[in-house]
Amino acid sequence: IYFILKSMSLDNIKSWLSTNTFQLKEFDLKSLEILKKEKGYTVAVVIPTLEEEDTIGNILSYLIQKLIKDFSLIDELIVLDGGSKDKTEEVCEKYKDYVKFYNQHEILKNEKNLSYNGKGSALHKGLFVTNSDIVTYMDADIKNFDERFVVGIIGPCIKYTNIKFMRGYYKRPYMPKEGVKSDEGGRVTELCARPLLNLLYPELGGFIQPLGGEYGGFRDLLEDIEYTSGYGVEVQTLIEIYEKFGLSCMGQTNMIERIHRHQPLA
């Protein structure tokens, strides 16, 4: 019975990969801008931060220039900070004309069941400080940042009526020092998350980066799921969306490569 079910799951994954996995070249910025306007969608980008002074400035300046000024694809740009002690807030202040900065601990702090700390709590609170139809989350430690990390999420949501939730996938090279790159990165994903998903939720085995921080979807879907307070939020949302809404409304986009802080497999 196990092998029959496993075979059925593999067939489902192959079918899903052929229809719900996208490439960046499918989404021309100008065409996407026109389609977004025609459909009347609004888009929010929510970035949780904690000690990200080295990378957040480049991310914000790039988004503002490319996806707000050059192309009208972002309507709300939000930074939700977990209490940084470095210059993260000071850096964000430079972009205050386009960016709303919040201390996540000050949002709904008197609501007992919404007063938790952690990344998942920040993402959940992002729904309370935005109004857009599509809400996209992204990590703040990306060193090779460009528009792909947003376009890969909102593109399929805007273009295809069946897509309600998107994740990004990419290579995650480990770089022990400047100029040195190997394929040894992503230990938790490769040694823990993907094997466990393949065992317990084999239908989700097609997601190449189930723990990646670049994902999002339509507000009505995101408001109907639970956000765990800590770093388990990525895989928890993946499982709950699958169980509640099914695999056909979920997708992933190839974002090529993501360079950030992480650890080697060894």
Tab-separated table of N, CA and C in Angstrom, residues 99-216:
chain	number	residue	atom	x	y	z
A	99	VAL	N	8.520	53.904	2.576
A	99	VAL	CA	8.534	52.730	3.460
A	99	VAL	C	7.877	53.042	4.799
A	100	LYS	N	7.021	52.136	5.247
A	100	LYS	CA	6.466	52.235	6.597
A	100	LYS	C	7.229	51.272	7.499
A	101	PHE	N	7.828	51.837	8.560
A	101	PHE	CA	8.629	51.038	9.488
A	101	PHE	C	7.839	50.827	10.781
A	102	TYR	N	7.753	49.579	11.235
A	102	TYR	CA	7.043	49.260	12.475
A	102	TYR	C	7.930	48.411	13.381
A	103	ASN	N	7.824	48.647	14.674
A	103	ASN	CA	8.349	47.711	15.668
A	103	ASN	C	7.260	46.676	15.893
A	104	GLN	N	7.536	45.436	15.569
A	104	GLN	CA	6.480	44.426	15.621
A	104	GLN	C	5.893	44.261	17.030
A	105	HIS	N	6.678	44.585	18.055
A	105	HIS	CA	6.204	44.414	19.431
A	105	HIS	C	5.146	45.456	19.808
A	106	GLU	N	5.066	46.523	19.028
A	106	GLU	CA	4.090	47.569	19.314
A	106	GLU	C	2.758	47.330	18.609
A	107	ILE	N	2.710	46.391	17.700
A	107	ILE	CA	1.484	46.093	16.960
A	107	ILE	C	0.637	45.107	17.759
A	108	LEU	N	-0.574	45.506	18.097
A	108	LEU	CA	-1.524	44.648	18.836
A	108	LEU	C	-0.910	44.117	20.132
A	109	LYS	N	-0.100	44.935	20.788
A	109	LYS	CA	0.618	44.457	21.969
A	109	LYS	C	-0.310	44.150	23.141
A	110	ASN	N	-1.518	44.707	23.116
A	110	ASN	CA	-2.469	44.431	24.199
A	110	ASN	C	-3.386	43.253	23.904
A	111	GLU	N	-3.241	42.679	22.710
A	111	GLU	CA	-4.026	41.488	22.363
A	111	GLU	C	-3.255	40.257	22.832
A	112	LYS	N	-3.795	39.559	23.815
A	112	LYS	CA	-3.059	38.492	24.472
A	112	LYS	C	-2.594	37.403	23.506
A	113	ASN	N	-3.462	37.003	22.581
A	113	ASN	CA	-3.112	35.902	21.683
A	113	ASN	C	-2.343	36.372	20.443
A	114	LEU	N	-2.022	37.675	20.364
A	114	LEU	CA	-1.275	38.195	19.217
A	114	LEU	C	-0.012	38.933	19.655
A	115	SER	N	0.410	38.733	20.890
A	115	SER	CA	1.532	39.490	21.439
A	115	SER	C	2.850	38.721	21.413
A	116	TYR	N	2.908	37.601	20.683
A	116	TYR	CA	4.123	36.799	20.651
A	116	TYR	C	5.235	37.486	19.858
A	117	ASN	N	6.474	37.080	20.150
A	117	ASN	CA	7.616	37.544	19.388
A	117	ASN	C	7.948	36.521	18.303
A	118	GLY	N	9.008	36.771	17.557
A	118	GLY	CA	9.441	35.804	16.559
A	118	GLY	C	9.024	36.170	15.146
A	119	LYS	N	9.649	35.494	14.184
A	119	LYS	CA	9.414	35.803	12.786
A	119	LYS	C	7.959	35.563	12.374
A	120	GLY	N	7.399	34.430	12.779
A	120	GLY	CA	6.027	34.126	12.401
A	120	GLY	C	5.051	35.174	12.879
A	121	SER	N	5.290	35.694	14.059
A	121	SER	CA	4.447	36.757	14.597
A	121	SER	C	4.555	38.013	13.746
A	122	ALA	N	5.769	38.328	13.297
A	122	ALA	CA	5.971	39.505	12.442
A	122	ALA	C	5.199	39.361	11.136
A	123	LEU	N	5.266	38.187	10.534
A	123	LEU	CA	4.558	37.957	9.275
A	123	LEU	C	3.049	38.079	9.467
A	124	HIS	N	2.561	37.529	10.562
A	124	HIS	CA	1.126	37.605	10.854
A	124	HIS	C	0.696	39.052	11.045
A	125	LYS	N	1.485	39.802	11.781
A	125	LYS	CA	1.142	41.199	12.034
A	125	LYS	C	1.206	42.039	10.759
A	126	GLY	N	1.939	41.544	9.774
A	126	GLY	CA	1.975	42.227	8.492
A	126	GLY	C	0.598	42.336	7.860
A	127	LEU	N	-0.282	41.404	8.173
A	127	LEU	CA	-1.644	41.446	7.644
A	127	LEU	C	-2.459	42.554	8.307
A	128	PHE	N	-2.065	42.963	9.511
A	128	PHE	CA	-2.805	43.983	10.248
A	128	PHE	C	-2.377	45.402	9.875
A	129	VAL	N	-1.219	45.542	9.240
A	129	VAL	CA	-0.731	46.883	8.888
A	129	VAL	C	-0.692	47.098	7.373
A	130	THR	N	-1.326	46.188	6.627
A	130	THR	CA	-1.440	46.341	5.175
A	130	THR	C	-2.901	46.199	4.769
A	131	ASN	N	-3.188	46.681	3.557
A	131	ASN	CA	-4.549	46.577	3.027
A	131	ASN	C	-4.596	45.913	1.651
A	132	SER	N	-3.462	45.564	1.101
A	132	SER	CA	-3.390	45.097	-0.281
A	132	SER	C	-4.020	43.724	-0.487
A	133	ASP	N	-4.393	43.464	-1.742
A	133	ASP	CA	-4.994	42.181	-2.108
A	133	ASP	C	-3.976	41.049	-2.052
A	134	ILE	N	-2.751	41.341	-2.496
A	134	ILE	CA	-1.678	40.345	-2.510
A	134	ILE	C	-0.604	40.784	-1.524
A	135	VAL	N	-0.225	39.884	-0.631
A	135	VAL	CA	0.798	40.192	0.377
A	135	VAL	C	1.986	39.266	0.160
A	136	THR	N	3.150	39.869	-0.011
A	136	THR	CA	4.382	39.122	-0.270
A	136	THR	C	5.366	39.331	0.869
A	137	TYR	N	5.968	38.226	1.328
A	137	TYR	CA	6.985	38.293	2.377
A	137	TYR	C	8.352	38.017	1.778
A	138	MET	N	9.371	38.668	2.333
A	138	MET	CA	10.731	38.353	1.913
A	138	MET	C	11.705	38.620	3.053
A	139	ASP	N	12.776	37.843	3.067
A	139	ASP	CA	13.808	38.014	4.083
A	139	ASP	C	14.657	39.242	3.777
A	140	ALA	N	15.309	39.754	4.812
A	140	ALA	CA	16.067	41.006	4.686
A	140	ALA	C	17.572	40.800	4.607
A	141	ASP	N	18.024	39.548	4.500
A	141	ASP	CA	19.471	39.308	4.502
A	141	ASP	C	20.005	38.911	3.128
A	142	ILE	N	19.227	39.160	2.067
A	142	ILE	CA	19.641	38.753	0.726
A	142	ILE	C	20.731	39.702	0.206
A	143	LYS	N	21.840	39.140	-0.215
A	143	LYS	CA	22.976	39.955	-0.651
A	143	LYS	C	22.964	40.219	-2.156
A	144	ASN	N	22.326	39.363	-2.933
A	144	ASN	CA	22.272	39.542	-4.390
A	144	ASN	C	20.865	39.958	-4.808
A	145	PHE	N	20.287	40.905	-4.092
A	145	PHE	CA	18.876	41.254	-4.270
A	145	PHE	C	18.595	41.977	-5.584
A	146	ASP	N	17.502	41.593	-6.231
A	146	ASP	CA	16.909	42.371	-7.311
A	146	ASP	C	15.415	42.049	-7.364
A	147	GLU	N	14.727	42.523	-8.412
A	147	GLU	CA	13.263	42.432	-8.439
A	147	GLU	C	12.721	41.017	-8.524
A	148	ARG	N	13.587	40.049	-8.880
A	148	ARG	CA	13.101	38.678	-9.064
A	148	ARG	C	12.410	38.131	-7.814
A	149	PHE	N	12.872	38.553	-6.635
A	149	PHE	CA	12.351	37.990	-5.400
A	149	PHE	C	10.926	38.450	-5.103
A	150	VAL	N	10.491	39.524	-5.739
A	150	VAL	CA	9.105	39.968	-5.634
A	150	VAL	C	8.310	39.519	-6.850
A	151	VAL	N	8.865	39.738	-8.034
A	151	VAL	CA	8.159	39.418	-9.277
A	151	VAL	C	7.832	37.930	-9.366
A	152	GLY	N	8.737	37.087	-8.889
A	152	GLY	CA	8.496	35.647	-8.923
A	152	GLY	C	7.314	35.214	-8.083
A	153	ILE	N	6.962	36.020	-7.091
A	153	ILE	CA	5.809	35.717	-6.245
A	153	ILE	C	4.537	36.345	-6.804
A	154	ILE	N	4.576	37.617	-7.115
A	154	ILE	CA	3.343	38.289	-7.540
A	154	ILE	C	2.983	37.985	-8.992
A	155	GLY	N	3.981	37.651	-9.821
A	155	GLY	CA	3.717	37.401	-11.233
A	155	GLY	C	2.642	36.358	-11.474
A	156	PRO	N	2.808	35.128	-10.959
A	156	PRO	CA	1.790	34.101	-11.174
A	156	PRO	C	0.448	34.455	-10.529
A	157	CYS	N	0.483	35.135	-9.365
A	157	CYS	CA	-0.774	35.517	-8.698
A	157	CYS	C	-1.578	36.492	-9.558
A	158	ILE	N	-0.884	37.392	-10.220
A	158	ILE	CA	-1.562	38.374	-11.067
A	158	ILE	C	-1.996	37.756	-12.391
A	159	LYS	N	-1.157	36.914	-12.949
A	159	LYS	CA	-1.382	36.411	-14.310
A	159	LYS	C	-2.356	35.241	-14.383
A	160	TYR	N	-2.336	34.353	-13.387
A	160	TYR	CA	-3.118	33.120	-13.473
A	160	TYR	C	-4.205	33.089	-12.390
A	161	THR	N	-5.444	32.849	-12.814
A	161	THR	CA	-6.571	32.916	-11.881
A	161	THR	C	-6.569	31.794	-10.852
A	162	ASN	N	-5.938	30.674	-11.169
A	162	ASN	CA	-5.961	29.544	-10.233
A	162	ASN	C	-4.908	29.656	-9.147
A	163	ILE	N	-3.908	30.524	-9.323
A	163	ILE	CA	-2.806	30.616	-8.363
A	163	ILE	C	-3.156	31.589	-7.237
A	164	LYS	N	-3.112	31.084	-6.013
A	164	LYS	CA	-3.439	31.903	-4.841
A	164	LYS	C	-2.278	32.030	-3.850
A	165	PHE	N	-1.276	31.152	-3.989
A	165	PHE	CA	-0.140	31.169	-3.060
A	165	PHE	C	1.118	30.752	-3.809
A	166	MET	N	2.211	31.486	-3.588
A	166	MET	CA	3.458	31.229	-4.297
A	166	MET	C	4.652	31.179	-3.355
A	167	ARG	N	5.631	30.354	-3.737
A	167	ARG	CA	6.930	30.321	-3.064
A	167	ARG	C	8.022	30.473	-4.115
A	168	GLY	N	9.179	30.945	-3.680
A	168	GLY	CA	10.330	31.002	-4.562
A	168	GLY	C	11.238	29.808	-4.327
A	169	TYR	N	11.998	29.443	-5.359
A	169	TYR	CA	13.067	28.458	-5.156
A	169	TYR	C	14.299	28.913	-5.919
A	170	TYR	N	15.465	28.407	-5.511
A	170	TYR	CA	16.732	28.912	-6.033
A	170	TYR	C	17.862	28.030	-5.527
A	171	LYS	N	19.025	28.220	-6.114
A	171	LYS	CA	20.230	27.630	-5.553
A	171	LYS	C	20.674	28.502	-4.383
A	172	ARG	N	21.233	27.874	-3.352
A	172	ARG	CA	21.697	28.608	-2.179
A	172	ARG	C	23.166	28.270	-1.933
A	173	PRO	N	24.067	28.832	-2.714
A	173	PRO	CA	25.484	28.494	-2.554
A	173	PRO	C	26.020	28.946	-1.207
A	174	TYR	N	26.898	28.129	-0.658
A	174	TYR	CA	27.569	28.506	0.587
A	174	TYR	C	28.844	29.259	0.233
A	175	MET	N	29.007	30.441	0.830
A	175	MET	CA	30.168	31.274	0.545
A	175	MET	C	30.940	31.548	1.837
A	176	PRO	N	31.935	30.705	2.153
A	176	PRO	CA	32.692	30.889	3.405
A	176	PRO	C	33.479	32.184	3.442
A	177	LYS	N	33.825	32.716	2.265
A	177	LYS	CA	34.495	34.011	2.195
A	177	LYS	C	34.239	34.624	0.824
A	178	GLU	N	34.537	35.894	0.697
A	178	GLU	CA	34.270	36.638	-0.530
A	178	GLU	C	34.934	35.970	-1.732
A	179	GLY	N	34.132	35.716	-2.773
A	179	GLY	CA	34.671	35.150	-3.999
A	179	GLY	C	34.745	33.637	-4.024
A	180	VAL	N	34.416	32.982	-2.908
A	180	VAL	CA	34.448	31.517	-2.832
A	180	VAL	C	33.022	31.012	-2.719
A	181	LYS	N	32.640	30.114	-3.628
A	181	LYS	CA	31.260	29.652	-3.676
A	181	LYS	C	31.222	28.130	-3.855
A	182	SER	N	30.357	27.454	-3.095
A	182	SER	CA	30.180	26.010	-3.247
A	182	SER	C	28.696	25.678	-3.191
A	183	ASP	N	28.358	24.430	-3.513
A	183	ASP	CA	26.957	23.989	-3.500
A	183	ASP	C	26.581	23.304	-2.186
A	184	GLU	N	27.293	23.626	-1.109
A	184	GLU	CA	27.090	22.930	0.160
A	184	GLU	C	26.052	23.582	1.066
A	185	GLY	N	25.326	24.590	0.580
A	185	GLY	CA	24.431	25.345	1.461
A	185	GLY	C	23.067	24.719	1.663
A	186	GLY	N	22.393	25.170	2.734
A	186	GLY	CA	21.007	24.775	2.980
A	186	GLY	C	20.845	23.515	3.800
A	187	ARG	N	21.546	23.422	4.915
A	187	ARG	CA	21.571	22.167	5.672
A	187	ARG	C	20.218	21.770	6.246
A	188	VAL	N	19.472	22.717	6.827
A	188	VAL	CA	18.184	22.362	7.440
A	188	VAL	C	17.191	21.913	6.369
A	189	THR	N	17.202	22.600	5.239
A	189	THR	CA	16.305	22.233	4.140
A	189	THR	C	16.614	20.835	3.618
A	190	GLU	N	17.865	20.581	3.295
A	190	GLU	CA	18.235	19.338	2.627
A	190	GLU	C	18.297	18.137	3.564
A	191	LEU	N	18.691	18.345	4.826
A	191	LEU	CA	18.864	17.232	5.755
A	191	LEU	C	17.645	16.968	6.628
A	192	CYS	N	16.757	17.949	6.718
A	192	CYS	CA	15.619	17.792	7.625
A	192	CYS	C	14.278	18.042	6.932
A	193	ALA	N	14.059	19.257	6.451
A	193	ALA	CA	12.723	19.645	5.981
A	193	ALA	C	12.242	18.827	4.788
A	194	ARG	N	13.055	18.751	3.739
A	194	ARG	CA	12.596	18.035	2.545
A	194	ARG	C	12.419	16.531	2.790
A	195	PRO	N	13.340	15.858	3.493
A	195	PRO	CA	13.094	14.440	3.787
A	195	PRO	C	11.824	14.219	4.612
A	196	LEU	N	11.569	15.089	5.588
A	196	LEU	CA	10.370	14.934	6.410
A	196	LEU	C	9.096	15.184	5.606
A	197	LEU	N	9.108	16.207	4.764
A	197	LEU	CA	7.941	16.468	3.921
A	197	LEU	C	7.696	15.308	2.953
A	198	ASN	N	8.766	14.767	2.383
A	198	ASN	CA	8.615	13.632	1.473
A	198	ASN	C	8.009	12.427	2.177
A	199	LEU	N	8.318	12.282	3.449
A	199	LEU	CA	7.790	11.153	4.217
A	199	LEU	C	6.365	11.387	4.676
A	200	LEU	N	6.098	12.563	5.241
A	200	LEU	CA	4.811	12.824	5.889
A	200	LEU	C	3.796	13.520	4.991
A	201	TYR	N	4.286	14.358	4.082
A	201	TYR	CA	3.410	15.065	3.134
A	201	TYR	C	4.015	14.948	1.735
A	202	PRO	N	4.020	13.749	1.160
A	202	PRO	CA	4.713	13.543	-0.111
A	202	PRO	C	4.211	14.420	-1.250
A	203	GLU	N	2.948	14.867	-1.168
A	203	GLU	CA	2.422	15.740	-2.226
A	203	GLU	C	3.142	17.085	-2.264
A	204	LEU	N	3.787	17.456	-1.149
A	204	LEU	CA	4.531	18.718	-1.089
A	204	LEU	C	6.003	18.529	-1.454
A	205	GLY	N	6.346	17.337	-1.901
A	205	GLY	CA	7.738	17.026	-2.231
A	205	GLY	C	8.274	17.795	-3.417
A	206	GLY	N	7.394	18.424	-4.186
A	206	GLY	CA	7.848	19.196	-5.339
A	206	GLY	C	8.382	20.571	-4.980
A	207	PHE	N	8.120	21.035	-3.767
A	207	PHE	CA	8.631	22.343	-3.344
A	207	PHE	C	10.126	22.228	-3.047
A	208	ILE	N	10.918	22.923	-3.846
A	208	ILE	CA	12.369	22.795	-3.763
A	208	ILE	C	12.942	23.541	-2.571
A	209	GLN	N	12.333	24.679	-2.212
A	209	GLN	CA	12.778	25.448	-1.047
A	209	GLN	C	11.598	25.683	-0.097
A	210	PRO	N	11.179	24.648	0.622
A	210	PRO	CA	10.009	24.792	1.498
A	210	PRO	C	10.224	25.743	2.669
A	211	LEU	N	11.482	26.060	2.996
A	211	LEU	CA	11.764	26.954	4.118
A	211	LEU	C	12.192	28.349	3.677
A	212	GLY	N	12.196	28.604	2.377
A	212	GLY	CA	12.630	29.904	1.870
A	212	GLY	C	11.743	31.032	2.370
A	213	GLY	N	12.320	32.220	2.512
A	213	GLY	CA	11.589	33.348	3.085
A	213	GLY	C	10.818	34.178	2.083
A	214	GLU	N	10.873	33.809	0.791
A	214	GLU	CA	10.176	34.578	-0.239
A	214	GLU	C	8.907	33.839	-0.646
A	215	TYR	N	7.782	34.322	-0.170
A	215	TYR	CA	6.507	33.690	-0.506
A	215	TYR	C	5.373	34.665	-0.236
A	216	GLY	N	4.180	34.278	-0.613
A	216	GLY	CA	3.030	35.148	-0.384
A	216	GLY	C	1.854	34.723	-1.229
